[in-house]
XYZ file of C-alpha atoms in Angstrom:
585
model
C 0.000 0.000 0.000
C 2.991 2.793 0.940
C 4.469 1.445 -2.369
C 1.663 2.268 -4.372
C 1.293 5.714 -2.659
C 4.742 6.765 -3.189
C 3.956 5.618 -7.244
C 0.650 7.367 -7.405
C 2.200 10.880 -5.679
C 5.744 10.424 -7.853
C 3.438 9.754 -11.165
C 1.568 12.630 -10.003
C 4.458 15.248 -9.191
C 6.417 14.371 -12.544
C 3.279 14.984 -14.488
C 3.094 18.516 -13.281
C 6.676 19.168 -13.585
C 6.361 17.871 -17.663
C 3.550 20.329 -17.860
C 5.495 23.123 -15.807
C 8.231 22.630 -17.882
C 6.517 22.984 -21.550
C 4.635 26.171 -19.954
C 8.277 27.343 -18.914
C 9.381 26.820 -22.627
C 6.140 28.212 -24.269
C 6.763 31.380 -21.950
C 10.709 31.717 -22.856
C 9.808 31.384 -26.504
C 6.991 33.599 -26.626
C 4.718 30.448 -27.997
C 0.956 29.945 -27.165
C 0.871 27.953 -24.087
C -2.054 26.285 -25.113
C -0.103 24.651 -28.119
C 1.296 22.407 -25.246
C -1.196 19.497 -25.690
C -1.412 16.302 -23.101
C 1.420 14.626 -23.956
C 2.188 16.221 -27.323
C 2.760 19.769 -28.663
C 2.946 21.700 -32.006
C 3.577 24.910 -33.415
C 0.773 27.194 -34.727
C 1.874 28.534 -38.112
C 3.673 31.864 -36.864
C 6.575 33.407 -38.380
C 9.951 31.771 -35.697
C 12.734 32.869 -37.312
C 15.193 30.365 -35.998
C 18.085 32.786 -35.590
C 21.522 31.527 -33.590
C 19.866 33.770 -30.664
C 16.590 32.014 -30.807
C 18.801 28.519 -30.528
C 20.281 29.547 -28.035
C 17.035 30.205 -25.981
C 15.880 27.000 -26.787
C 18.762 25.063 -26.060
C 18.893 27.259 -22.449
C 14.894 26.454 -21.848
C 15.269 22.595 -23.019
C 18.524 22.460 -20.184
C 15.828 24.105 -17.808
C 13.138 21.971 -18.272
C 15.619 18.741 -17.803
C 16.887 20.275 -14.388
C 12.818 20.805 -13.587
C 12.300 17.203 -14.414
C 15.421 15.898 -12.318
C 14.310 17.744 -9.332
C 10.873 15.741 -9.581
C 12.012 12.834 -8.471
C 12.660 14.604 -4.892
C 9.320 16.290 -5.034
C 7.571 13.068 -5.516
C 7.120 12.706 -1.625
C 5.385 15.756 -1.028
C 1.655 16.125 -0.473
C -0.404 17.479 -3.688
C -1.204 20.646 -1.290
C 2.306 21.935 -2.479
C 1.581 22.398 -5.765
C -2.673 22.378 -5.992
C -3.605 25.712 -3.701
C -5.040 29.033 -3.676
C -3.663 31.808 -2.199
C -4.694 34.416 0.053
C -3.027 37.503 0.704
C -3.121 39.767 3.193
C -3.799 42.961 2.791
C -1.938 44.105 5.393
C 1.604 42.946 3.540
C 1.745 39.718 6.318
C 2.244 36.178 4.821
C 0.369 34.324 2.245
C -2.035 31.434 3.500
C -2.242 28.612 1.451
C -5.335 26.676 0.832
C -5.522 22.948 0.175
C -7.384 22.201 -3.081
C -8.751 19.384 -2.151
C -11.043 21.490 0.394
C -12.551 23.124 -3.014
C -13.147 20.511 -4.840
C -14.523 18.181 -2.375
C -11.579 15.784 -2.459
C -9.580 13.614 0.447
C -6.407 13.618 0.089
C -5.645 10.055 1.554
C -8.663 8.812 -0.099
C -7.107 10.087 -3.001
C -4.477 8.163 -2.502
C -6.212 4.774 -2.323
C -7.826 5.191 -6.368
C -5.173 6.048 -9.011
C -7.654 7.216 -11.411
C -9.082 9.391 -9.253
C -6.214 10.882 -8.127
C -5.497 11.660 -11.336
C -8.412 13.384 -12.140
C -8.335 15.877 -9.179
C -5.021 16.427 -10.466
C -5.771 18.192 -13.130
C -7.759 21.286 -11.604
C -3.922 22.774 -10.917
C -5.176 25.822 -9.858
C -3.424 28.695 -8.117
C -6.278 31.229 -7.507
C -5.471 34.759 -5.941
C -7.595 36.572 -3.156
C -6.898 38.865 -0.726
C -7.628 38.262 3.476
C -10.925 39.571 4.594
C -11.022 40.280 8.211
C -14.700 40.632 8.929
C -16.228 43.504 10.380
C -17.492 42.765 14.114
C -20.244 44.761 16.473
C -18.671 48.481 17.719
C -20.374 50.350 20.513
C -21.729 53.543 19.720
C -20.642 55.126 23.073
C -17.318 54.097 22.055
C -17.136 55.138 18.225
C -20.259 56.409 17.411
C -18.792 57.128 13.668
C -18.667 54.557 10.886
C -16.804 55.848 7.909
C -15.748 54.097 4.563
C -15.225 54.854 0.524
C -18.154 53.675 -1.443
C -17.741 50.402 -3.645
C -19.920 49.815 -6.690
C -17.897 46.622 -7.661
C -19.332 43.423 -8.697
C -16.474 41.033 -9.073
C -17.176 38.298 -6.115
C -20.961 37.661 -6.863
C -19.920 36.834 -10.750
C -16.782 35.135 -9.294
C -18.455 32.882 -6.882
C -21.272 32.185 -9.582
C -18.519 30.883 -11.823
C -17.357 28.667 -8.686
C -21.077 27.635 -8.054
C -21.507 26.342 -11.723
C -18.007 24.682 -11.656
C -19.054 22.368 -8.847
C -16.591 23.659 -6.663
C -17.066 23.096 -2.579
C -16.734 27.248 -0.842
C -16.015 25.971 2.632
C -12.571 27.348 2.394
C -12.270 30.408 0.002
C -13.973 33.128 2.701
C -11.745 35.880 0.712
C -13.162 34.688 -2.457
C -16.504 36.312 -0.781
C -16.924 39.999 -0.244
C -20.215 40.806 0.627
C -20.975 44.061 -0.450
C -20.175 43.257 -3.950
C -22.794 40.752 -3.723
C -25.263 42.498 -2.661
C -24.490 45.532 -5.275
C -25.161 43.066 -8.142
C -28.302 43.388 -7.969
C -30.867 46.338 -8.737
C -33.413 47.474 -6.038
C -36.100 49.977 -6.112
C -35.535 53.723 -5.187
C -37.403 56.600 -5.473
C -36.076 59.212 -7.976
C -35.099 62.252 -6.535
C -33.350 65.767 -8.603
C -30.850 65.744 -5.692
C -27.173 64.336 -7.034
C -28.346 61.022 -5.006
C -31.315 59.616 -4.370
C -32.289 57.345 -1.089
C -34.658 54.443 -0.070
C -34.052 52.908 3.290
C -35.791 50.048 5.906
C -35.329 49.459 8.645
C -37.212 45.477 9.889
C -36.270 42.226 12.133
C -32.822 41.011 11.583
C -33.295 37.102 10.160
C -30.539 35.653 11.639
C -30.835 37.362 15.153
C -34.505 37.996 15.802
C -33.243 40.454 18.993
C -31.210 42.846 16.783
C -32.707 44.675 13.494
C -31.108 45.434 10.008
C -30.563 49.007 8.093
C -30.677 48.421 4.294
C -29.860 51.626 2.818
C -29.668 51.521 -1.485
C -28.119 54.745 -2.798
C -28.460 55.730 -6.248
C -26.437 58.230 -8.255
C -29.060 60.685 -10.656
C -28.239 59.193 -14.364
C -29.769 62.857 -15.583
C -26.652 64.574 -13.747
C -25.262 67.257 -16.051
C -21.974 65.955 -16.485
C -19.764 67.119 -19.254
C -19.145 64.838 -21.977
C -17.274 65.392 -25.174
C -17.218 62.249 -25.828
C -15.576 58.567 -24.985
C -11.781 58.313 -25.291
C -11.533 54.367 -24.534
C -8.259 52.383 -24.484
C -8.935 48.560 -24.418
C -6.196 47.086 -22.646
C -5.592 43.328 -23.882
C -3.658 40.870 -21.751
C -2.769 38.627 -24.662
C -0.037 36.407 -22.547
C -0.182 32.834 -22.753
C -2.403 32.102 -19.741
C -4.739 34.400 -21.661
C -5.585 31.028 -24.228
C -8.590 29.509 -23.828
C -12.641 30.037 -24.285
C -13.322 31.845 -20.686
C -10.264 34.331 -21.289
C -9.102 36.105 -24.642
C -11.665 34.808 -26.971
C -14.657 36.229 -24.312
C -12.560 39.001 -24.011
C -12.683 40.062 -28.069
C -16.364 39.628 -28.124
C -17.281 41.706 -25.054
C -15.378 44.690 -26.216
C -17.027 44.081 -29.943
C -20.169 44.484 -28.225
C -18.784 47.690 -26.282
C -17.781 49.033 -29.547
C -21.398 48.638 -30.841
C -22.620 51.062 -28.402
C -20.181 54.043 -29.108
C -21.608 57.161 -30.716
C -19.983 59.320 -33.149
C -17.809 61.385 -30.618
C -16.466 58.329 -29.124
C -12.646 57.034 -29.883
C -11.235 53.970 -29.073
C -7.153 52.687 -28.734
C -6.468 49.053 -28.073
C -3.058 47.950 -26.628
C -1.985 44.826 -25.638
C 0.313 42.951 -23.337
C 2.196 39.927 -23.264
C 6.289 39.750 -22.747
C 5.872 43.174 -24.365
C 2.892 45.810 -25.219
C 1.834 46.707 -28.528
C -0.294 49.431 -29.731
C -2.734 48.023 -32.572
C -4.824 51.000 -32.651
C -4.964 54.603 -31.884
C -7.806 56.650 -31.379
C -10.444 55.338 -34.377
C -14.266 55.605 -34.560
C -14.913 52.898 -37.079
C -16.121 49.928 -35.498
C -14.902 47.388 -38.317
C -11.095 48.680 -37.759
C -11.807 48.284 -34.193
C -13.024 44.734 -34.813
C -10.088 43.713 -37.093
C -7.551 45.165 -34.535
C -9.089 42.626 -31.843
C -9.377 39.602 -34.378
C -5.349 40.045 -34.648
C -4.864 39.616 -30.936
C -3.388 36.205 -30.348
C -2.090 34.749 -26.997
C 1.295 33.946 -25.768
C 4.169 34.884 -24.159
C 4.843 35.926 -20.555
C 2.315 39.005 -18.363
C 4.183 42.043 -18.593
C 1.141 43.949 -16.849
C 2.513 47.080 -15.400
C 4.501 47.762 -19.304
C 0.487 47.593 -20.667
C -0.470 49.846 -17.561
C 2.379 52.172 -18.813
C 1.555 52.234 -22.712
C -2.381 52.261 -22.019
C -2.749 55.478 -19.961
C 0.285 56.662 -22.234
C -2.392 56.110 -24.962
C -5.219 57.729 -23.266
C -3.268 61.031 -22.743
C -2.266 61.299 -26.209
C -5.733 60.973 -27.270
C -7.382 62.721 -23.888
C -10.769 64.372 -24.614
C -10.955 67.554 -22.323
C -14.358 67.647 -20.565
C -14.806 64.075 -21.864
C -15.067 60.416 -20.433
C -11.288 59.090 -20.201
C -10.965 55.174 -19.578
C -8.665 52.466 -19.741
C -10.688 49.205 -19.269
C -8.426 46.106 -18.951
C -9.033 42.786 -19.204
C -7.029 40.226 -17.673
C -6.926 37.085 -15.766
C -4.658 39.306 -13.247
C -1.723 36.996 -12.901
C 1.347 39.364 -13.640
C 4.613 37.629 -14.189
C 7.071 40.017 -15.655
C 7.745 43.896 -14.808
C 6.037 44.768 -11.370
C 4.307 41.509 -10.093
C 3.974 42.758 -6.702
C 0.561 43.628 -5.613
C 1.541 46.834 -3.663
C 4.221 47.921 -6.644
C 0.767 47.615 -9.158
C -0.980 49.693 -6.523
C 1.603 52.187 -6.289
C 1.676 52.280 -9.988
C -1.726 52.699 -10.539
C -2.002 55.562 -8.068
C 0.547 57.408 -10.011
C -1.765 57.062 -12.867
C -4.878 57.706 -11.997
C -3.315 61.479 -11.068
C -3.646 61.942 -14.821
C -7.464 62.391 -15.284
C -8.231 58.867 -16.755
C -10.594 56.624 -14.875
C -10.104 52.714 -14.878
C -12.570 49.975 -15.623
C -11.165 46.366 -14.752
C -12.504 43.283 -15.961
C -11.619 40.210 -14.787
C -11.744 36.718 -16.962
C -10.900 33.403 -16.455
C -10.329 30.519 -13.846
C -7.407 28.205 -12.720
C -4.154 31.244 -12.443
C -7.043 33.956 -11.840
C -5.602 37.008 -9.697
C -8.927 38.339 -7.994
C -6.515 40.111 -5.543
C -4.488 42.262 -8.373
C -7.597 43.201 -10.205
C -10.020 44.392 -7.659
C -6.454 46.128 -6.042
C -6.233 48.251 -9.288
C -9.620 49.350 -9.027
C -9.550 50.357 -5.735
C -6.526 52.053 -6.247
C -7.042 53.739 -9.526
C -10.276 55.558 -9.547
C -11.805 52.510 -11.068
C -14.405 50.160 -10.584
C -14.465 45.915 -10.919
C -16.012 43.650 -12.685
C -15.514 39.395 -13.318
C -17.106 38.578 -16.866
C -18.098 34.801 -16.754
C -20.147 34.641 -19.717
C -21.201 36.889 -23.262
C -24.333 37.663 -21.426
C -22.841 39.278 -18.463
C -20.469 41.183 -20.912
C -23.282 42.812 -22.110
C -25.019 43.206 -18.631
C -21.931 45.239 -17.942
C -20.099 47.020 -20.892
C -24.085 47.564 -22.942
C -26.932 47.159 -20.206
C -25.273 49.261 -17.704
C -22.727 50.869 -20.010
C -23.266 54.306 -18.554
C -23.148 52.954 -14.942
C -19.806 51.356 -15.811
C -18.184 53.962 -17.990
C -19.279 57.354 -16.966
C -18.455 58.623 -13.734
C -20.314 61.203 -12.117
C -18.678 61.398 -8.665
C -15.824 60.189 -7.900
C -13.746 60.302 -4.336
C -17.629 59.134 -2.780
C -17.370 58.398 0.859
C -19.670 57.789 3.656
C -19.815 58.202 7.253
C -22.762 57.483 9.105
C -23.312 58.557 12.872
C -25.378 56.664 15.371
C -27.355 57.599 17.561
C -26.907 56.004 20.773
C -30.377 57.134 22.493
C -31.371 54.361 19.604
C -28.402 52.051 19.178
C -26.356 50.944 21.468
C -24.010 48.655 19.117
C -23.623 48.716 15.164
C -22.037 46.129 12.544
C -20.986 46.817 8.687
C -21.824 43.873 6.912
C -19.365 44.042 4.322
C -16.894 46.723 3.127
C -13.807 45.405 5.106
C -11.395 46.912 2.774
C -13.105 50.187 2.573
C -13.039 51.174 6.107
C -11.629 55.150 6.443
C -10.255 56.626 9.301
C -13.269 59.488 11.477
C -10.954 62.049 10.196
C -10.434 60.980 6.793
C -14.161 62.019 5.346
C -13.481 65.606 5.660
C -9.980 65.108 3.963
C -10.033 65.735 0.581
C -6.645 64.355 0.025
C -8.080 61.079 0.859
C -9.556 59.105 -1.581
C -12.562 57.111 -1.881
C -14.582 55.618 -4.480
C -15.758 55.990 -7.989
C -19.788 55.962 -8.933
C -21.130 55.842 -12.567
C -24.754 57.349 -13.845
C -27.466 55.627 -12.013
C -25.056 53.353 -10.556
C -26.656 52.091 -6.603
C -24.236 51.265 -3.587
C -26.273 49.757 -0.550
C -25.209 49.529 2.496
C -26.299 47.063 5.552
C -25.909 47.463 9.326
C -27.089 44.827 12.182
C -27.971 47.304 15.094
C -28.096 46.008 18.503
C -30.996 48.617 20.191
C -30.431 50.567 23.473
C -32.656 52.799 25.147
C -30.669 55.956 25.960
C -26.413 56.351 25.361
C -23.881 57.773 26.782
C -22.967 61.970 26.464
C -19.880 61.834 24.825
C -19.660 65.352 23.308
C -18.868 67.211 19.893
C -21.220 65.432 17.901
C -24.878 65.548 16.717
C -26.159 63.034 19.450
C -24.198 62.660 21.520
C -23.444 66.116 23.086
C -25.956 66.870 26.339
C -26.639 70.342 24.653
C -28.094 68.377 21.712
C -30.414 66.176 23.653
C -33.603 67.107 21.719
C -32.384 65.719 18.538
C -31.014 62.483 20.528
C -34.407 62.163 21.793
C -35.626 63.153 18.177
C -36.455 58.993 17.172
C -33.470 59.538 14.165
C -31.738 56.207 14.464
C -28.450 57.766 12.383
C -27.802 60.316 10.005
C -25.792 59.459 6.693
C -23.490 61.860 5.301
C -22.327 61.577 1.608
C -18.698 63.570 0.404
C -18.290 63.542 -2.931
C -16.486 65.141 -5.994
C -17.774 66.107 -9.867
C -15.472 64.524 -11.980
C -13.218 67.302 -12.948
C -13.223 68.454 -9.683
C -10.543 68.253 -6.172
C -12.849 70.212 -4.288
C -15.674 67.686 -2.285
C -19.564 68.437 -1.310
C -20.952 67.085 1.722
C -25.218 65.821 1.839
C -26.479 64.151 4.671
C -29.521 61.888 5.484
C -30.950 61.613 8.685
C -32.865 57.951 9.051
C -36.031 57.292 10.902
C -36.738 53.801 11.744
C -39.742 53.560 9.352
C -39.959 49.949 9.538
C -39.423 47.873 6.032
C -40.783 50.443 3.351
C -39.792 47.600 0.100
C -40.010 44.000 1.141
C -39.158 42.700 -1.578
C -35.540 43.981 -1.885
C -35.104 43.436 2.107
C -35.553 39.946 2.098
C -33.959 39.465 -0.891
C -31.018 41.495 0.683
C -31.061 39.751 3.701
C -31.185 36.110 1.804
C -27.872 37.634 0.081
C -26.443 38.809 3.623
C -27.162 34.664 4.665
C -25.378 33.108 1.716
C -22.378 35.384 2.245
C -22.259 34.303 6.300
C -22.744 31.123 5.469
C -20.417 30.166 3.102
C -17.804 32.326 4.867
C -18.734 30.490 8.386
C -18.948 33.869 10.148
C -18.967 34.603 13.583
C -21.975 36.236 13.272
C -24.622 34.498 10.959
C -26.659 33.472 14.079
C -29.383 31.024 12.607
C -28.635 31.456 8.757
C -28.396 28.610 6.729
C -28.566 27.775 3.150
C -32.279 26.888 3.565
C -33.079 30.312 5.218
C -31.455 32.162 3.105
C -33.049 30.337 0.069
C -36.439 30.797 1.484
C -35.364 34.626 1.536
C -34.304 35.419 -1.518
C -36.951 33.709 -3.108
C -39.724 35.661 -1.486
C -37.777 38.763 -2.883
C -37.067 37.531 -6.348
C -39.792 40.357 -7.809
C -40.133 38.265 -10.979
C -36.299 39.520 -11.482
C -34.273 37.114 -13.681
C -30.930 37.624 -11.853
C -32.364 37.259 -8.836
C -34.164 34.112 -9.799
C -30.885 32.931 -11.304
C -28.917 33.234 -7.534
C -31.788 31.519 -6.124
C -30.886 28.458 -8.113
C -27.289 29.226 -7.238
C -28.568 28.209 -3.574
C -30.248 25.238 -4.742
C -27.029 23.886 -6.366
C -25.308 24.849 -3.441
C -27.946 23.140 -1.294
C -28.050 19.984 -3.368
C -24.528 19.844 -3.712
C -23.855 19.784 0.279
């Protein structure tokens, strides 16, 4: 039996060296990776000049690959964890936890071990997914820190992501990163009452689900899509990652046909550049309006070659100024599968670099594609970082969801640097807890800073926002604020549960605006959306076994959503998310 362990794992472990190895070579000769074929590999007709240099390179990378081979047999020992994992970093620059596959996929490792051929086939999932630590949020008293202030997020990433993980078949109990709440819940559309103001609000206030003795705030905000913003026009750059990892159907060949349909909804002032980036960038077009050059430009794109990312950063917003439209919409909108292997690979270096850029007056749109190497934590890190916003395209459909449904949501900004800072009122609450936004949490101080930034929302884009409130009967004087100061004890007394205050920027402005909101507890004014929220809130506790998700379950949060679905196809489609997930554990 140890005999025919130690053959299974060494069978195993040379296997992925082999296929290491031809990657290795594909990547040092700039060849499609995907040419590397299960056991056999061949050329796509390209023009290899086999110059002495080019010899040379293959000679080196052939020596390579032998040394990765010879070192197999002392790798052939070690558990498949080593080499089958996905990471999660920490956002705080601590050390990378690695996850055990086997967890995702529903595998045991020793059981594994007992069936060759099934060994095998878990073998092949290889994946090395990227996402960074989420330290939840946890219950804050309001006589301690009656403030609760953080950037606004419109991304959507981890819903699409996790749908993609759903449909796979792949087991969640261990990817809590993979998770972020608040984009979850921003997937979806709710119902709020148009208002002229710059943002409109709808709030309730009902029963918390999962703790029957606290209650939940759902607040949707919604940006006015009539907002007289400036627009000359759209100066696009499509930024292509056209590396190797880049080739197959989820990645570069989705990625052609979601910008074709972006380029079917620009008007006649609009301009689009398309650069992309493997070992090197490239610029294939500059600055045209004809759709059918913009089409044959993308058709030319071919993948290979190592992920230069930050060189594509460079030559894309490089692009955009040379082509910048003053008073117009200025955009890079990359698509990647985020895993950078050449120039800065570092996630704080692409941060940094992306700072740097956004300083320029070009927004960022970041779309995400792919699965097995897929970098959630570099691509939703750009968008925080660069006036952007996020988005994981699983399908054609939700291309056009994003980059044509909600084109003007995605694409035109209308304030950017948005934060929020809500302040409780403790003669109502006595404790408070975000659900969701762990990585946008600001500093008290920070909201009236206009050096510090915050986040990017498009035309009639919504950001809600959920807190679990523990309720108290009268708070503690704590002075200097709207509640909390003796001298203000009539509006203490006044019933407001919290006031919301909005800071926000026009576009091609540094100077901020302040709004505020005070909140009655009003009781649940759209049922619809707050159950469907809270079935949302459930899933997201659940699968990231939280501390706090009380009673939720699967089932609850099932019989939730669907009693909010409002005959809304999206939301009908994540309630048969739940039933796979239900039926599948």
């Amino acid at each position: 039996m140890q005999l025919k362990m130690y053959l299974v794992r060494y069978t195993n472990s040379l296997q992925v060296t082999l296929r290491l190895s031809l990657l290795f070579i594909a990547t040092y000769l700039e060849m499609p990776s995907s040419y590397m074929c299960k056991g056999s590999f061949y050329y796509k007709e390209r023009d290899y000049r086999m110059e002495v240099a080019t010899m040379k390179r293959k000679i080196l990378a052939v020596l390579l690959a032998g040394a990765f081979v010879v070192a197999a047999a002392g790798c052939g020992k070690k558990d498949r964890s080593e080499a089958t994992q996905i990471k999660e970093h920490n956002d705080a620059g601590g050390e990378i936890a690695e996850i055990d596959i086997d967890a995702l996929v529903g595998g045991n490792s020793a059981q594994s071990y007992e069936a060759t051929e099934a060994y095998e086939s878990q073998a092949e999932d290889f994946n090395t997914e990227e996402y960074n630590r989420i330290e939840e949020n946890g219950f804050v008293k309001v006589a301690d820190a009656p403030l609760s202030t953080f950037a606004a997020d419109v991304d959507t990433g981890s819903y699409c992501n996790l749908r993609r993980l759903i449909r796979d078949g792949w087991s969640l109990d261990n990817v809590k990163s993979a998770i972020r709440t608040e984009e979850m819940i921003n997937y979806f559309d709710y119902k709020v009452d148009s208002a002229e103001d710059v943002f409109s609000v709808q709030y309730s206030v009902g029963e918390c689900p999962w703790n029957a003795q606290n209650k939940l705030l759902v607040m949707t905000m919604q940006a006015n899509a009539e907002m007289n913003v400036p627009n000359e026009g759209n100066n696009f750059v499509f930024l292509v990652d056209s590396s190797g990892s880049m080739n197959s159907q989820d990645k570069l060949p989705l990625v052609k046909e979601s910008f074709k349909l972006l380029a079917q909804n620009l008007g006649p002032k609009d301009r689009v550049s398309i650069v992309t980036y493997a070992g090197n960038s490239d610029t294939l077009l500059k600055g045209s309006d004809d759709y059918e050059d913009i089409c044959k430009a993308l058709d030319k794109i071919d993948a290979y070659g190592g992920t230069n990312g930050s060189g594509g950063i460079e030559a894309a917003y490089k692009c955009a100024q040379e082509n910048f439209v003053k008073n117009g919409n200025n955009r890079v909108i990359i698509a990647s599968d985020g895993d950078m292997n050449l120039g800065i690979t570092s996630q704080s270096g692409l941060v940094d670099l992306i700072k740097e850029k956004k300083e320029s007056g070009v927004f960022l749109t970041v779309l995400g594609y792919g699965t097995g190497n897929y970098s959630d934590a570099n691509m939703e890190s750009l968008a925080d970082a660069g006036n952007g916003n996020y988005f994981y395209i699983d399908s054609l459909e939700e291309a056009e969801r994003v980059l044509c449904e909600k084109m003007m949501q995605t694409t035109v900004t209308v304030a950017k640097d948005v934060k929020f800072q809500v302040e409780f009122n403790p003669a109502e609450v006595a404790e408070y807890r975000q659900i969701g936004y762990e990585n946008r949490q600001m500093s008290a101080s920070d909201f009236n800073d206009d050096k510090k930034d915050g986040g990017e929302i498009g035309a009639g884009a919504q950001v809600t926002v959920c807190y679990e409130i523990v309720p108290a009967g009268a708070g503690k004087d704590e002075g200097g604020l709207k509640y909390q100061d003796t001298t203000l004890s009539d509006q203490a007394a006044s019933g407001e549960l919290c006031t919301v205050s909005v800071r926000y920027k026009a576009p091609d402005s540094d100077e901020s605006s302040k709004i505020e909101y005070p909140l009655i507890d009003k009781g649940v004014t759209k049922r619809e959306d707050f159950n469907f929220v809270c079935g949302v809130i459930e899933t997201s506790m659940v699968l990231r076994d939280s501390a706090y998700k009380g009673t939720a379950t699967l089932d609850s949060a099932y019989q939730l959503a669907k009693s909010g679905t409002d005959n809304n196809r999206y939301r009908e489609e994540f309630c048969e998310l739940l039933k796979k997930l239900g039926s599948d554990s």
